[in-house]
GROMACS .gro file of C-alpha atoms in nm:
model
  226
    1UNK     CA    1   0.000   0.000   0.000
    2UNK     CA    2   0.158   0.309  -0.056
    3UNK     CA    3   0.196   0.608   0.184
    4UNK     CA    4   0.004   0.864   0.051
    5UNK     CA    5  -0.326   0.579   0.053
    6UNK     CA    6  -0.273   0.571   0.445
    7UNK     CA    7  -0.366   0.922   0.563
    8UNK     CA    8  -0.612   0.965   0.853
    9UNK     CA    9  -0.596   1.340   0.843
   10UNK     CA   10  -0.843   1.517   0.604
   11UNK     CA   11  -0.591   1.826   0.560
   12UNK     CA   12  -0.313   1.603   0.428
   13UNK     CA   13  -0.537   1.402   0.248
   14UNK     CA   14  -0.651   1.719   0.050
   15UNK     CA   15  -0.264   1.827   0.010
   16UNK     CA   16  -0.226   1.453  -0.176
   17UNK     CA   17  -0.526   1.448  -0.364
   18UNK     CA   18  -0.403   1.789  -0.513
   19UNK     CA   19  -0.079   1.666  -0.594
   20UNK     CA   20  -0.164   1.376  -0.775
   21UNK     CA   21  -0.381   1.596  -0.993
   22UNK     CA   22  -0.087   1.760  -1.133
   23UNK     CA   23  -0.044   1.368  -1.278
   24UNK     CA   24  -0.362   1.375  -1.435
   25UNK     CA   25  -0.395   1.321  -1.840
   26UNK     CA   26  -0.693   1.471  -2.001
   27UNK     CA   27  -0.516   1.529  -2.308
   28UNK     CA   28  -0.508   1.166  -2.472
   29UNK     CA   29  -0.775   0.926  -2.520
   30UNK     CA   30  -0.747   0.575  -2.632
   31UNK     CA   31  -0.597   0.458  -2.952
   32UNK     CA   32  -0.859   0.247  -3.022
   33UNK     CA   33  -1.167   0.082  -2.881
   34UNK     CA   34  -1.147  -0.122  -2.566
   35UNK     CA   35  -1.176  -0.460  -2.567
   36UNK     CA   36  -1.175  -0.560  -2.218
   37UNK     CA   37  -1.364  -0.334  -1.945
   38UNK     CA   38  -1.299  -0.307  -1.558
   39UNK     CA   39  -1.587  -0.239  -1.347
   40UNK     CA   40  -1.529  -0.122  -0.984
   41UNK     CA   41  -1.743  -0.096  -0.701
   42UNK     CA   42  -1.717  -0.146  -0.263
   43UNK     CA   43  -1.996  -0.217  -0.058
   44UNK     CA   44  -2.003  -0.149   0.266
   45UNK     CA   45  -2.069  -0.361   0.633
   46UNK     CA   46  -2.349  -0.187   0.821
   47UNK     CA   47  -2.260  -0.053   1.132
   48UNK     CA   48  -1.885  -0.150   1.015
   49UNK     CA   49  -1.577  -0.034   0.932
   50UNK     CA   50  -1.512  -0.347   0.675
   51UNK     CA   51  -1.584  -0.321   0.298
   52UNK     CA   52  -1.582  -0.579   0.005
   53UNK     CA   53  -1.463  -0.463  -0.325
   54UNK     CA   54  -1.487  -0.599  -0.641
   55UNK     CA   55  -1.310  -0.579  -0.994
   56UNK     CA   56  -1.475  -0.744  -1.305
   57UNK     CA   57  -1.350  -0.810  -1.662
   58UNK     CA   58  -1.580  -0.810  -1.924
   59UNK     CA   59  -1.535  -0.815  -2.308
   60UNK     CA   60  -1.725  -0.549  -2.422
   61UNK     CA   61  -1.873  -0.672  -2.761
   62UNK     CA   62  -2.031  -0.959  -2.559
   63UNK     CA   63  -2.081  -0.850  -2.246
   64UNK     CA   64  -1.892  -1.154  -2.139
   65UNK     CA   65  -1.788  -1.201  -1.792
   66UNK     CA   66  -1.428  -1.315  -1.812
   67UNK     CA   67  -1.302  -1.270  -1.465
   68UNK     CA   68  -1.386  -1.168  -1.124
   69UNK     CA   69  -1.179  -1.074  -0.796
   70UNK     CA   70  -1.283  -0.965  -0.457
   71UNK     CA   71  -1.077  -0.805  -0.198
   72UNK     CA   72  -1.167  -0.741   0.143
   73UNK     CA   73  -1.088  -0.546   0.456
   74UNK     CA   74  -1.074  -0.238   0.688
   75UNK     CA   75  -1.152   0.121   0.565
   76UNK     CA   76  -0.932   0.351   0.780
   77UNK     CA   77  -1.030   0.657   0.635
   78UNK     CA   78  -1.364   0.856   0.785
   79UNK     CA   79  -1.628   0.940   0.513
   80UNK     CA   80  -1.558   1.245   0.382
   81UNK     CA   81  -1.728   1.422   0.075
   82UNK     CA   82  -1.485   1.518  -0.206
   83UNK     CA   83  -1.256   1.228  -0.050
   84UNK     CA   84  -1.400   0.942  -0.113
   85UNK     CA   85  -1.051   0.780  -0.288
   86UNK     CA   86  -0.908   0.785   0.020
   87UNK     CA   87  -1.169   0.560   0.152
   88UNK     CA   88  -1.179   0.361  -0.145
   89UNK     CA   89  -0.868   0.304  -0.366
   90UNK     CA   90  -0.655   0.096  -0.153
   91UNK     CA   91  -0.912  -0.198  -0.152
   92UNK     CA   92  -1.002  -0.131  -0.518
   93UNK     CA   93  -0.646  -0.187  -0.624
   94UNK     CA   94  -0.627  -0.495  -0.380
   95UNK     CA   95  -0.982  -0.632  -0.645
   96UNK     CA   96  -0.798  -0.494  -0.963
   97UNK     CA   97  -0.464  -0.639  -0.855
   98UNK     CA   98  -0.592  -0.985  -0.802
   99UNK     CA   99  -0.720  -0.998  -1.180
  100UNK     CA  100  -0.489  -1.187  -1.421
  101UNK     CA  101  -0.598  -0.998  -1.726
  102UNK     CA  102  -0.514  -0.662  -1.803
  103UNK     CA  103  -0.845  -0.432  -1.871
  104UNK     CA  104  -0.814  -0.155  -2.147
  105UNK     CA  105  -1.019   0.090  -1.919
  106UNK     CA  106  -1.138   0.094  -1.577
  107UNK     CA  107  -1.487   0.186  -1.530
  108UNK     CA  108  -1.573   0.316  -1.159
  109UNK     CA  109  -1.891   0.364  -0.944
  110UNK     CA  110  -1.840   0.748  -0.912
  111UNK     CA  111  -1.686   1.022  -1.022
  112UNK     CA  112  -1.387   1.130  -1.241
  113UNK     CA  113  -1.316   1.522  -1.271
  114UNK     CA  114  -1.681   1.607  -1.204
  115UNK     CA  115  -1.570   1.701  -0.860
  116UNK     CA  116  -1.551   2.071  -0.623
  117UNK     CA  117  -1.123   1.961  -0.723
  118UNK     CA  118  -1.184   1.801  -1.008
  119UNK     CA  119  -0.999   1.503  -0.882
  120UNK     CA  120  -1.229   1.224  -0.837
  121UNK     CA  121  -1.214   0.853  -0.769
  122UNK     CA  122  -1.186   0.775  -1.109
  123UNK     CA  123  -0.924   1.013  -1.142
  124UNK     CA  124  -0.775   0.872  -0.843
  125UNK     CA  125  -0.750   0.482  -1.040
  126UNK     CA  126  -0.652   0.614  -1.320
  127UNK     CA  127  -0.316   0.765  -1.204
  128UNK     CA  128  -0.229   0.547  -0.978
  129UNK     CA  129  -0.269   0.231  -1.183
  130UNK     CA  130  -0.157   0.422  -1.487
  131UNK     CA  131  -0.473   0.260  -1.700
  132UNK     CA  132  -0.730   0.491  -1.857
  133UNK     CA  133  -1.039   0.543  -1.646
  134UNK     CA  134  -1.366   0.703  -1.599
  135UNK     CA  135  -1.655   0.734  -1.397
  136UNK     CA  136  -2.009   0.660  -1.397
  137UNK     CA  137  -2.227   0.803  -1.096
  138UNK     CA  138  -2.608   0.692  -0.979
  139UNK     CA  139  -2.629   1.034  -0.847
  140UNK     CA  140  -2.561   1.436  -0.899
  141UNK     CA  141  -2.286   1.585  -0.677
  142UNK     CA  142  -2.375   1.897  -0.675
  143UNK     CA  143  -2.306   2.004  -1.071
  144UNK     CA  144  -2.489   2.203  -1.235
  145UNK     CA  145  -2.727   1.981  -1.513
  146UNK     CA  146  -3.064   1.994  -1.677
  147UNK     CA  147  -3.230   1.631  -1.734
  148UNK     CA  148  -3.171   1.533  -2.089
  149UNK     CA  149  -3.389   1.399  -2.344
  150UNK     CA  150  -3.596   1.080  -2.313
  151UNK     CA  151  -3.438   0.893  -2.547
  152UNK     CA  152  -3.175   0.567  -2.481
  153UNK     CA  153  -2.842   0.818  -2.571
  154UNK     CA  154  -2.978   1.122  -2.478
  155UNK     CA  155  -2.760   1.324  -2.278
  156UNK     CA  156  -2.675   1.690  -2.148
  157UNK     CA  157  -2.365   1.847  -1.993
  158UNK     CA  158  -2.261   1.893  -1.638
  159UNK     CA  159  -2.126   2.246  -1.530
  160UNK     CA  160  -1.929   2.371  -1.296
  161UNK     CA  161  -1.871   2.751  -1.274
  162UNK     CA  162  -1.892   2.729  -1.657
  163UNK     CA  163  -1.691   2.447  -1.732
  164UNK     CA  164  -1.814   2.128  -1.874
  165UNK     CA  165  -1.733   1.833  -1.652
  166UNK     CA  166  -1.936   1.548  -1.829
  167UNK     CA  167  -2.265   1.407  -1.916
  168UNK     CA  168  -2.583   1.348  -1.769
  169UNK     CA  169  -2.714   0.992  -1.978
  170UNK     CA  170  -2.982   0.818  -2.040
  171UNK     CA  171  -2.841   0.508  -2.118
  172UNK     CA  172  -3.246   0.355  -2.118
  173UNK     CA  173  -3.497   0.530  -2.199
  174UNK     CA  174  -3.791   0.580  -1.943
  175UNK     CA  175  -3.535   0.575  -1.642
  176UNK     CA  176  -3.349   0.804  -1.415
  177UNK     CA  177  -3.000   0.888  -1.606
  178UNK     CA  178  -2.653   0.840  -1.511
  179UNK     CA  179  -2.351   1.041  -1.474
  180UNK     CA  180  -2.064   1.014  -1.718
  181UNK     CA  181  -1.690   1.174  -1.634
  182UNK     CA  182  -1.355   1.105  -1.774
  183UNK     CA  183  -1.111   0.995  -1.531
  184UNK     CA  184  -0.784   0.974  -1.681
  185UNK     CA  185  -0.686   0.923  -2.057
  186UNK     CA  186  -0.990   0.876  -2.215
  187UNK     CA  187  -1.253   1.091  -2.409
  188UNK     CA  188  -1.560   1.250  -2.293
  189UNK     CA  189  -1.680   1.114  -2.633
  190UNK     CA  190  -1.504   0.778  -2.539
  191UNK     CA  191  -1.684   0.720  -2.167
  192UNK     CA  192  -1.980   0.808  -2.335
  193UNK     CA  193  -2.034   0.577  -2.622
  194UNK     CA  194  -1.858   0.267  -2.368
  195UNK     CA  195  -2.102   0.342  -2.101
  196UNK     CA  196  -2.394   0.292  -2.373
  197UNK     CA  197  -2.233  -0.027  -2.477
  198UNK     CA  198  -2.196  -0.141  -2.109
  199UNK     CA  199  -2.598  -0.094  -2.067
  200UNK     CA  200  -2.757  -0.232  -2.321
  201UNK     CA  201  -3.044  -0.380  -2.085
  202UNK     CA  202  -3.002  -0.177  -1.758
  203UNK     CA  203  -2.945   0.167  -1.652
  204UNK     CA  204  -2.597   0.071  -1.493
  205UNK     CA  205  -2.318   0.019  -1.702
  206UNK     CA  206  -2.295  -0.401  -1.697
  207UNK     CA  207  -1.913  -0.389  -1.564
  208UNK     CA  208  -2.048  -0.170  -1.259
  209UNK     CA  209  -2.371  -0.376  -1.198
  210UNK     CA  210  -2.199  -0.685  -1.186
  211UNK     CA  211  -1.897  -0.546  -0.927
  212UNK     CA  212  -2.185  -0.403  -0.713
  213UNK     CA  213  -2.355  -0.728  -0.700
  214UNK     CA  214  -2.035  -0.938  -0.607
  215UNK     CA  215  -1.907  -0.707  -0.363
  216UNK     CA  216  -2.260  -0.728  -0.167
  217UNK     CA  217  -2.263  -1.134  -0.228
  218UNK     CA  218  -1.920  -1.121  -0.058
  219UNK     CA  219  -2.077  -0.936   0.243
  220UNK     CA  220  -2.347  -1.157   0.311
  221UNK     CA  221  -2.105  -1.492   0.271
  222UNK     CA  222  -1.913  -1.367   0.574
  223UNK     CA  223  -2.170  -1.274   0.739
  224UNK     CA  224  -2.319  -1.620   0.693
  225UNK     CA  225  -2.652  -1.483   0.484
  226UNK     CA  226  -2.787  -1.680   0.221
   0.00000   0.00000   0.00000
């Protein structure tokens, strides 16, 4: 684990999360299209300070599930909004690590620089592991957005004091969007069009959906529930 993914103290934490920003590539995008997709996610022990995280590896023409890893253990760091990486990243990396293949992209259950420092968890994978990344988010975090179209592929911008940050998508249509963000060298364009490729039947992107449900099946096996 390195040092910087230790910190208890919010201050320092900020300090780190601003200097690994300076690392961040929003300039290139991938060569090509992606063959294999990471999905990310942690769930969470009620009343706990214990997490499961899981990484998945799906091919992305067929949705195929190729591998799966889970990683669990203790979350040191308090919740914190704007912070959640530090929370989050070591026992993602621990899932990801675990993984025999090597994904093209990583696609997390959050945010990339759609953030108050524009430095978000996706941003956060993406440097560390060196592999492009973005985000996709169930929820707004306090961007500015209008709701976009009805359509499957409809989608409007999220702004921040005038700058566009990503997309608001409805990747069905008929159902709440999501929220698209580029994490680290990869395309607004890119996340976009992956994310719609990722849901074809559900609102979540499929590499997300599945990581959320594993992580969650990994809580209840220790706890000895169903």
């Amino acid at each position: 684990m390195e040092p910087y993914e230790t910190f208890s103290d919010v201050a320092e934490a900020v300090r780190a999360q601003s200097a690994l920003r300076d690392q961040l590539d929003l300039t290139n995008s991938l060569p090509t299209a992606p063959e294999f997709v990471a999905g990310l996610d942690v769930s969470y022990e009620v009343d706990s300070r214990y997490a499961a995280a899981a990484a998945v590896l799906i091919e992305l023409r067929s949705l195929e599930v190729r591998e799966t890893a889970i990683a669990y253990g203790e979350v040191t760091f308090p919740y914190v909004p704007g912070l959640l990486a530090f929370r989050e990243v070591p026992i993602l990396r621990e899932a990801l690590g675990k993984l025999a293949g090597r994904p093209d992209v990583l696609v997390c259950d959050g945010y990339g620089i759609a953030h108050p420092r524009r430095f978000g968890l996706a941003c956060h994978m993406g440097v560390l592991t060196g592999l492009p990344s973005f985000g996709v988010a169930k929820s707004p975090f306090g961007m500015e957005f209008v709701d976009p179209g009805p359509r499957r592929g409809d989608w409007s911008p999220i702004v921040d004091d005038g700058e566009v940050l990503g997309r608001v998508l409805r990747t069905q249509a008929g159902v709440k969007p999501v929220f698209v963000s580029v994490g680290h060298r990869v395309g607004l364009d890119q996340a976009t069009e992956v994310t719609l490729k990722l849901s074809r039947e559900f609102r979540l992107p499929e590499a997300i959906r599945k990581a959320d449900f594993l992580s969650r099946q990994e809580l209840r096996r220790r706890q000895g529930v169903g």
